[in-house]
Amino acid sequence: MPIEIKCYATLADRAPADAAAFPIAPGETVLDVLARLSIAEAEVKIVFVNGVISPLDHPLADGDRVGVFPAVGGG
């Protein structure tokens, strides 16, 4: 079952080639997907699933839209 995943800012280069239809297995969580993309938990500041801030242990479902954001600095 596919999800859509978008990685932003410094994580953009980790987005998979099939980001618009990234395959996941039943029961996979956001953290499982991050591990598959070689994104460490410490690199992630916030995750949205279907537009809602979600924890890393959030279970994913078919068609979910996931946005992954790193901590952003600047001023």
Coordinates of C-alpha atoms in Angstrom, one line a residue, residues 4 6 10 12-13 19 21 29 37 39 41 44-45 48 50-51 57 60 62 66-67:
E4 CA 3.1 10.0 -0.3
K6 CA 7.8 14.7 1.4
T10 CA 17.9 19.6 4.8
A12 CA 15.0 16.9 0.9
D13 CA 17.9 14.9 -0.5
A19 CA 7.9 9.5 -3.0
A21 CA 3.7 6.3 -4.1
T29 CA 5.0 3.6 11.5
L37 CA 15.1 6.4 4.3
I39 CA 16.8 9.5 8.5
E41 CA 15.0 10.2 14.7
V44 CA 13.4 15.2 12.7
K45 CA 11.7 18.1 14.4
F48 CA 2.7 15.8 9.7
N50 CA -2.5 14.1 6.5
G51 CA -1.9 17.7 7.7
D57 CA 5.1 5.9 16.4
L60 CA 0.5 4.6 8.6
D62 CA -2.9 3.4 2.6
V66 CA 3.5 12.4 5.3
G67 CA 5.6 15.5 5.6

